[in-house]
Short mmCIF file of C-alpha atoms in Angstrom, two decimals:
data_model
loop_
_atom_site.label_atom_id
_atom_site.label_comp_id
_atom_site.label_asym_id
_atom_site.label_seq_id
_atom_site.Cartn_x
_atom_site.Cartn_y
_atom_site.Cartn_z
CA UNK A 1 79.44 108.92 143.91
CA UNK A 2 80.76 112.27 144.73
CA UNK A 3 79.26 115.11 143.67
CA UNK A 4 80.10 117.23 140.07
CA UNK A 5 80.45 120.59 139.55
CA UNK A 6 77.55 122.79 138.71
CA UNK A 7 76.48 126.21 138.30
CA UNK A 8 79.24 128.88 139.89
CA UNK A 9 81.43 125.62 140.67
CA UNK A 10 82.02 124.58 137.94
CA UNK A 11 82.20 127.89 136.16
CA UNK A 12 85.32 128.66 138.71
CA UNK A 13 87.03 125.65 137.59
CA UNK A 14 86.96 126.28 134.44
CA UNK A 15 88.97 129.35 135.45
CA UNK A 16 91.37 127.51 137.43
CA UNK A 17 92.08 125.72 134.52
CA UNK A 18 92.49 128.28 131.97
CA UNK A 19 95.32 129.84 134.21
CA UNK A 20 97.45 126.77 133.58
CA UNK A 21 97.59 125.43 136.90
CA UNK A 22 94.91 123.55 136.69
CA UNK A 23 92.23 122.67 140.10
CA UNK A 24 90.13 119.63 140.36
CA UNK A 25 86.67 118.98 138.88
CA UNK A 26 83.04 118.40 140.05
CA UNK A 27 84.15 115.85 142.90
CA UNK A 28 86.57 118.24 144.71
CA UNK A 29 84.44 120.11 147.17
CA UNK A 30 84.21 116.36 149.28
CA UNK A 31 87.10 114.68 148.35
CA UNK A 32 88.29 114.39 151.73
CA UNK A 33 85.16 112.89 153.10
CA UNK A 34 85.29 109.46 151.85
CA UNK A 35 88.95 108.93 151.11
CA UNK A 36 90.65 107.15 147.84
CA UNK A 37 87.87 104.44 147.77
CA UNK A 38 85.20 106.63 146.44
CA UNK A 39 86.87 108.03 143.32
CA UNK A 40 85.49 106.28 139.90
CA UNK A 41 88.27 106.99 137.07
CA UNK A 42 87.51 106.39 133.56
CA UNK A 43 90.90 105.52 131.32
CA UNK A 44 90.53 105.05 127.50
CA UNK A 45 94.16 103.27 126.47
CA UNK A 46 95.00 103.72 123.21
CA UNK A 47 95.43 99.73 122.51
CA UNK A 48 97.66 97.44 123.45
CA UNK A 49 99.95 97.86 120.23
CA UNK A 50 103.31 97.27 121.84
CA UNK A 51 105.74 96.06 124.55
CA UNK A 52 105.30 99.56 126.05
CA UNK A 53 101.97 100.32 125.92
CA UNK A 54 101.80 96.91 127.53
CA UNK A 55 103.35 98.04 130.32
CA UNK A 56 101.65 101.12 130.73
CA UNK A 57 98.36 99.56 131.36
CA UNK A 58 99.66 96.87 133.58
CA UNK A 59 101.25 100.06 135.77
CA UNK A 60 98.25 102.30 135.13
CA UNK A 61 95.61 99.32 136.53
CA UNK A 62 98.09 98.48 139.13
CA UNK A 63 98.73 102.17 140.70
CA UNK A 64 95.07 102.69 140.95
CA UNK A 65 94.41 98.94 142.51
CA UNK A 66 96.90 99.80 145.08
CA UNK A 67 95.26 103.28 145.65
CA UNK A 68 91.67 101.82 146.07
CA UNK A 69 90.27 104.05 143.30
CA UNK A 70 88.00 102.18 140.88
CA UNK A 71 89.36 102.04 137.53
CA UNK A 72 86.72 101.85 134.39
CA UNK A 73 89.02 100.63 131.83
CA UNK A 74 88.46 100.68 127.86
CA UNK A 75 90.90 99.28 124.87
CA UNK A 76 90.45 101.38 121.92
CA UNK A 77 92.67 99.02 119.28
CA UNK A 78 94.30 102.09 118.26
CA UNK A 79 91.12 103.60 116.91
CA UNK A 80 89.96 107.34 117.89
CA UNK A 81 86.32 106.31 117.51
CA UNK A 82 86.84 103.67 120.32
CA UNK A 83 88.23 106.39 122.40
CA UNK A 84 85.65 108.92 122.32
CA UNK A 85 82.74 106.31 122.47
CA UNK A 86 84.41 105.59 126.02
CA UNK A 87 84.40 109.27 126.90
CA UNK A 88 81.35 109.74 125.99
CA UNK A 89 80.16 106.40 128.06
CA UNK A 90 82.52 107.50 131.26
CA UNK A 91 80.54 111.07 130.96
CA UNK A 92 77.26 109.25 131.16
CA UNK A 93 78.41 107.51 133.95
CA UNK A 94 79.39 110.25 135.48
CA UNK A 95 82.94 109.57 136.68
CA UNK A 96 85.11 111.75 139.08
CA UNK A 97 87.85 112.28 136.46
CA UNK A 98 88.18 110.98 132.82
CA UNK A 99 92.29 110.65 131.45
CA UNK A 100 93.17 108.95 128.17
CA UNK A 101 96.32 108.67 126.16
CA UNK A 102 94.99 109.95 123.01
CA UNK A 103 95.52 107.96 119.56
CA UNK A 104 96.28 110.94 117.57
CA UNK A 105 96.55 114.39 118.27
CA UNK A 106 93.51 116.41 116.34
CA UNK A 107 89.13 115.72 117.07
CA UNK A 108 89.43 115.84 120.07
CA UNK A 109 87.79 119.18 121.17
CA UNK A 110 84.10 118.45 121.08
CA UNK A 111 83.68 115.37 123.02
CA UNK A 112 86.33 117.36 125.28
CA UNK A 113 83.96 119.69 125.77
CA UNK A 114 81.43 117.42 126.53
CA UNK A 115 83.55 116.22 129.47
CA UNK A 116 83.83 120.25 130.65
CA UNK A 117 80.17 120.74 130.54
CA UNK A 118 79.62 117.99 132.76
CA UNK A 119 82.13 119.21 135.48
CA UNK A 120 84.15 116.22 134.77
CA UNK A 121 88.47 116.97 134.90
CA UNK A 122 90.41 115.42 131.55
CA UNK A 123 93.95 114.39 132.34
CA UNK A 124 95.92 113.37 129.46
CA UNK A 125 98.54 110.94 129.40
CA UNK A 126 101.49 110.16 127.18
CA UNK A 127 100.40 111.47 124.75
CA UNK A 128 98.71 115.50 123.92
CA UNK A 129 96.12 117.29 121.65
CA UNK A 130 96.38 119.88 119.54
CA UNK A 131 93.56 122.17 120.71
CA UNK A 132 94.21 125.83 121.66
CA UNK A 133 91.87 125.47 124.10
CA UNK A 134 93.69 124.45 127.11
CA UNK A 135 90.73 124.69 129.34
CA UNK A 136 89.78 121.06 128.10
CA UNK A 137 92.17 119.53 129.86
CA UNK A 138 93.63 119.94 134.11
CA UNK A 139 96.94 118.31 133.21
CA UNK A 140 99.27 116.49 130.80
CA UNK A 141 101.34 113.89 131.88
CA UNK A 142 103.81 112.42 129.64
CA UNK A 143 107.37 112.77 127.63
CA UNK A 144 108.92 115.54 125.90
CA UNK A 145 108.57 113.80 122.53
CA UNK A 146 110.46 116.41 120.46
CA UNK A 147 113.42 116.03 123.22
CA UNK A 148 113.35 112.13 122.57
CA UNK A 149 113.40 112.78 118.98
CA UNK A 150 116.79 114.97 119.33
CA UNK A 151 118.85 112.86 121.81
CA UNK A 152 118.09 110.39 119.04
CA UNK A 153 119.61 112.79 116.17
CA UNK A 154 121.89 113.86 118.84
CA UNK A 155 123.31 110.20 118.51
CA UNK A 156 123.41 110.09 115.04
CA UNK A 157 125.38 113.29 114.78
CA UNK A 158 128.28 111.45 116.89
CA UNK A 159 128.10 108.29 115.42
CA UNK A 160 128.39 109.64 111.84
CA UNK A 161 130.95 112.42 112.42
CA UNK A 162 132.78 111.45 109.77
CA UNK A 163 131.24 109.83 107.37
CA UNK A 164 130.51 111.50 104.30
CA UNK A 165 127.17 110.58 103.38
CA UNK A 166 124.81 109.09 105.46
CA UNK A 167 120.91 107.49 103.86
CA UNK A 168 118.43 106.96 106.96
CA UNK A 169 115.35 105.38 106.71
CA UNK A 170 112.32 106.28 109.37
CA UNK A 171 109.89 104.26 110.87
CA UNK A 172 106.95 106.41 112.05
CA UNK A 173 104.67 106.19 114.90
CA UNK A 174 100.30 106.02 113.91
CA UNK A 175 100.08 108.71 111.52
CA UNK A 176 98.83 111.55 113.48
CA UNK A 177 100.10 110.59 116.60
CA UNK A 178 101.61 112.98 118.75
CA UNK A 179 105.02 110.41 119.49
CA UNK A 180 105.03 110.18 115.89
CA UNK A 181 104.67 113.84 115.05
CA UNK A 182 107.02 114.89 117.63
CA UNK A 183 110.25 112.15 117.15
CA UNK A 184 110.14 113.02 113.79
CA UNK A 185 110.59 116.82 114.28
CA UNK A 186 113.13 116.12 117.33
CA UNK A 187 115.15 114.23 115.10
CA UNK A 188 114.78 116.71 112.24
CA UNK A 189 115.94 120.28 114.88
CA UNK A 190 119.50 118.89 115.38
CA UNK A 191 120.06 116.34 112.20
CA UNK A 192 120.92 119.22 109.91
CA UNK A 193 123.98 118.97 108.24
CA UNK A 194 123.50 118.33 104.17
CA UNK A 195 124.93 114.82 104.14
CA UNK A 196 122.28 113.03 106.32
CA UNK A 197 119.53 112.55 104.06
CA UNK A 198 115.95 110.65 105.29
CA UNK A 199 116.02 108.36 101.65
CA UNK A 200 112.32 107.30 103.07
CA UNK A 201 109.82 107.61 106.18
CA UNK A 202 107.08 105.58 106.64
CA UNK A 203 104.40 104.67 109.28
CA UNK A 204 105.19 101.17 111.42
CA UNK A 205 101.85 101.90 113.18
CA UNK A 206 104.21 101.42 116.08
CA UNK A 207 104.23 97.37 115.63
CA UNK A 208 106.76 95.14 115.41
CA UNK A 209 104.67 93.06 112.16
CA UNK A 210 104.20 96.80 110.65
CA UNK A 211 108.12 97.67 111.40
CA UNK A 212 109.09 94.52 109.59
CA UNK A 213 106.68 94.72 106.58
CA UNK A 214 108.00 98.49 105.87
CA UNK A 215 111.87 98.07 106.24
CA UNK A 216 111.38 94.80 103.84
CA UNK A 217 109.80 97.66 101.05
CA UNK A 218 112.95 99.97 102.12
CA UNK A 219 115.43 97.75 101.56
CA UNK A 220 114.25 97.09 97.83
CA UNK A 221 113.65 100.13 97.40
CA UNK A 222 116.90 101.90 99.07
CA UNK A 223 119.93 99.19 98.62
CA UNK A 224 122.37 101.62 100.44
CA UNK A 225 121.08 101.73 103.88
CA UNK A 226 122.94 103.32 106.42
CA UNK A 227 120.75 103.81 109.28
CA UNK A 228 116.96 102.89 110.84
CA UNK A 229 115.49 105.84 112.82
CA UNK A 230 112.55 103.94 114.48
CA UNK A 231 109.96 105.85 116.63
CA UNK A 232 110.03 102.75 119.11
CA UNK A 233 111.36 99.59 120.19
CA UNK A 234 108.94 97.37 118.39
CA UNK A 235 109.51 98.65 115.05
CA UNK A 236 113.25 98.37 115.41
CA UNK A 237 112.89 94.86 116.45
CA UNK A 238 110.65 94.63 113.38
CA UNK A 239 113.51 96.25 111.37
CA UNK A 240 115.92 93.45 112.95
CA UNK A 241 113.88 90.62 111.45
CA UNK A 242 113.43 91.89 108.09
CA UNK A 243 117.51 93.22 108.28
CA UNK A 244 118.27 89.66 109.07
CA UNK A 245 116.51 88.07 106.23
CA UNK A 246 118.18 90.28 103.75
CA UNK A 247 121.46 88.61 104.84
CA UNK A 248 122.83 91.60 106.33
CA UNK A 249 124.26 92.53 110.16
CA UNK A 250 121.90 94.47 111.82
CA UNK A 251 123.90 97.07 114.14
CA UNK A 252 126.92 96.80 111.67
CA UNK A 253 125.68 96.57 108.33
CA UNK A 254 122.57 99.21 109.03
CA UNK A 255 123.20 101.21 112.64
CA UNK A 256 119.93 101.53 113.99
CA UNK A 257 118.60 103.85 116.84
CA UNK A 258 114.94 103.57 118.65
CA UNK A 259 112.47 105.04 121.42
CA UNK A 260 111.42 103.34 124.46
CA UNK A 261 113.87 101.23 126.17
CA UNK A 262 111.56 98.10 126.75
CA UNK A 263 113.27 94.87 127.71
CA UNK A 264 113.02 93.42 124.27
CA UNK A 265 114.94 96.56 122.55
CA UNK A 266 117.20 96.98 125.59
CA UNK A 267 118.17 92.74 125.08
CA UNK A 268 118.55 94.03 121.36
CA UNK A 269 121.17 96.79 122.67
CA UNK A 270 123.02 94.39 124.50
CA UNK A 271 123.15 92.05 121.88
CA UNK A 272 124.36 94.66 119.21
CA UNK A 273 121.58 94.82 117.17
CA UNK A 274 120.70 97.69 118.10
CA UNK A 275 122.98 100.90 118.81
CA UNK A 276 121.66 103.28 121.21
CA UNK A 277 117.90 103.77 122.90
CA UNK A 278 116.30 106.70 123.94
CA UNK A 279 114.19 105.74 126.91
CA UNK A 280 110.06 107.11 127.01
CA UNK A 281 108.68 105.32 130.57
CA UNK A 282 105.31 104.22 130.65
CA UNK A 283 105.38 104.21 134.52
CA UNK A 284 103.05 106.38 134.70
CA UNK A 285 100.67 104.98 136.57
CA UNK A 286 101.54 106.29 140.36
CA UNK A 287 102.21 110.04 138.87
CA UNK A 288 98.45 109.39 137.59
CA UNK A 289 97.19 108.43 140.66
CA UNK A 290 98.19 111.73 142.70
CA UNK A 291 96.87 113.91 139.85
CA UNK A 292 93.25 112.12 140.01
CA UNK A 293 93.88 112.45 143.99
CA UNK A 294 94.58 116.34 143.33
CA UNK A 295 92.31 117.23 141.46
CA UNK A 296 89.34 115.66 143.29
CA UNK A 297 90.21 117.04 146.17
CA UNK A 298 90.50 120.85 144.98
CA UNK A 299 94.01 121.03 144.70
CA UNK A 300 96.59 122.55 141.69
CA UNK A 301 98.24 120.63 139.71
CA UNK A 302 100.52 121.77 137.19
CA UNK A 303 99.28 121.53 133.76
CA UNK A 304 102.49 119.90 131.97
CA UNK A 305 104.64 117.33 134.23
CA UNK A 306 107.32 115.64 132.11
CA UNK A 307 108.31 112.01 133.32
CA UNK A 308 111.94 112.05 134.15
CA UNK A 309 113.90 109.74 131.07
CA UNK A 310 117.47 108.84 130.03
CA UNK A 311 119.16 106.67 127.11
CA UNK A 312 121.49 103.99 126.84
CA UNK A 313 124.08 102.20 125.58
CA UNK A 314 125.35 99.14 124.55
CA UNK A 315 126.63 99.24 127.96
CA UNK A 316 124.35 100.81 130.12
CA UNK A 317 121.76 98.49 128.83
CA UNK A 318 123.45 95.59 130.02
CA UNK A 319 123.87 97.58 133.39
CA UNK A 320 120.10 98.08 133.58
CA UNK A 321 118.67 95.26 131.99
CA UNK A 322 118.89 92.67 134.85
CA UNK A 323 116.49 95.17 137.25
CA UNK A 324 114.73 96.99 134.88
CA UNK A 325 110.48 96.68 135.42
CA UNK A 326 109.33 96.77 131.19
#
């Protein structure tokens, strides 16, 4: 195991960290010496609550097989407890670096600071925290959420230009969640004008069973539907199923627009029941590995990198769809 930071070590990483530009924790002074093969990461996933986050873990686990680092891996079924038991559990094991896509945004500072007194690096993933302390973490890699959220409303703003009065319903991310928090305000900065109007906005807990349960309680609630804003793919296919079984046309009848871009939504884009995807990636896991590789070996890295993303469609979905890797 390589050695952690202590006493005037770690003290100057901390530093590093607080400048923004953030330099590796207890195990960089020998990173060199043993290579790849003698970094332990801990990674607490949020769960496995849909198609993408699926997909993330498979690339995550994959990217760090390839590397030779060892991965200690932890499911937290969408639960922060879960998460912060593993922290704590990777700290006692004292891993090289600790990252974690966190299930919601706040609580996170004390076990964070846990991790910093033990001269183990955080790198978050997908997803952020709302501390002002900064120093918590070395990096975040992940989406611009918020910018997601607007090329959605940027859609929306086209599609309706002249329509007169437009009802959306939303399907939110986990309460709490960063995705969730941001789509929503994304959405919100450039759908302005007075005759959109969100009739209702509920949490889909980012599941397909908990997109369908909440769009059946919209539609008898709201009978003049004009469009689904779902946070991801899942819910909109969720949306689709409970659409369908109303007797209406979904992609005519209700236009709806999603997040992701996983094969399942894109196959719904190309089939029409869907109208337009904003892609999030959760190939994250070789953009992980060269952090982890950073950082134990002393080096910056820079403390926000956003994952490069585009949107689609009907027809650049069935452009993509035959190569695409989620």
């Amino acid at each position: 195991m390589i050695k952690k930071f202590t006493g005037v070590a770690a003290t100057a990483a901390m530093l590093i960290a607080l400048t923004g530009c953030a330099g590796g924790g207890g195990s960089g002074a020998q990173g060199g010496e043993g290579g790849s093969e003698d970094i332990v990461v801990g990674f607490a996933q949020v769960g496995a609550e849909s198609g993408w986050r699926t997909a993330n873990t498979t690339d995550i686990k994959r990217a760090f097989e390839e590397a030779g680092i060892e991965l200690k891996f932890s499911d937290a079924q969408q639960k922060q407890e879960n998460q912060i038991k593993a922290i704590r559990s990777y700290i006692q094991q004292q891993v090289d670096v600790i990252a974690f896509s966190p299930v919601v945004e706040s609580g996170w500072d004390t076990v964070l600071k846990e991790a910093k007194d033990a001269g183990i690096p955080v790198v978050l993933t997908d997803r952020a925290v709302d501390s002002e302390d900064e120093s918590l973490y070395v990096s975040f890699l992940g989406s611009d959420f918020v910018l997601e959220g607007e090329r959605a409303g940027e859609w929306v703003n086209t599609e309706f230009a002249d329509a007169d009065q437009v009802n959306i319903v939303e399907l939110q991310g986990t309460t709490g969640a960063a995705p969730a928090n941001d789509r929503a305000e994304g959405f919100r900065n450039v759908v302005t004008d007075p005759k959109f109007e969100v009739v209702a906005s509920q949490t889909g807990d980012f599941t397909r069973a908990g997109g369908k349960q909440v769009m059946e309680a919209f539609l008898k609630s709201n009978p003049d539907i004009d469009l689904v804003y779902a946070h991801n793919d899942d819910m909109g296919l969720g949306a689709i199923e409970a659409i369908e079984a109303a007797g209406l046309v979904p992609g005519e009848d209700i236009k709806i627009v999603t997040v992701d871009a996983v094969k399942d939504g894109m196959q719904a884009l190309v089939d029409g029941k869907i109208n337009f995807i904003v892609e999030c990636s959760p190939l994250l896991g070789d953009q992980l590995v060269e952090i982890v590789q950073k950082v134990v070996a002393g080096e910056d890295v820079e403390k926000r990198i956003v994952t490069e993303e585009t949107t689609f469609t009907q027809e650049q979905a069935a452009e993509a769809l035959p190569n695409r890797q989620y």
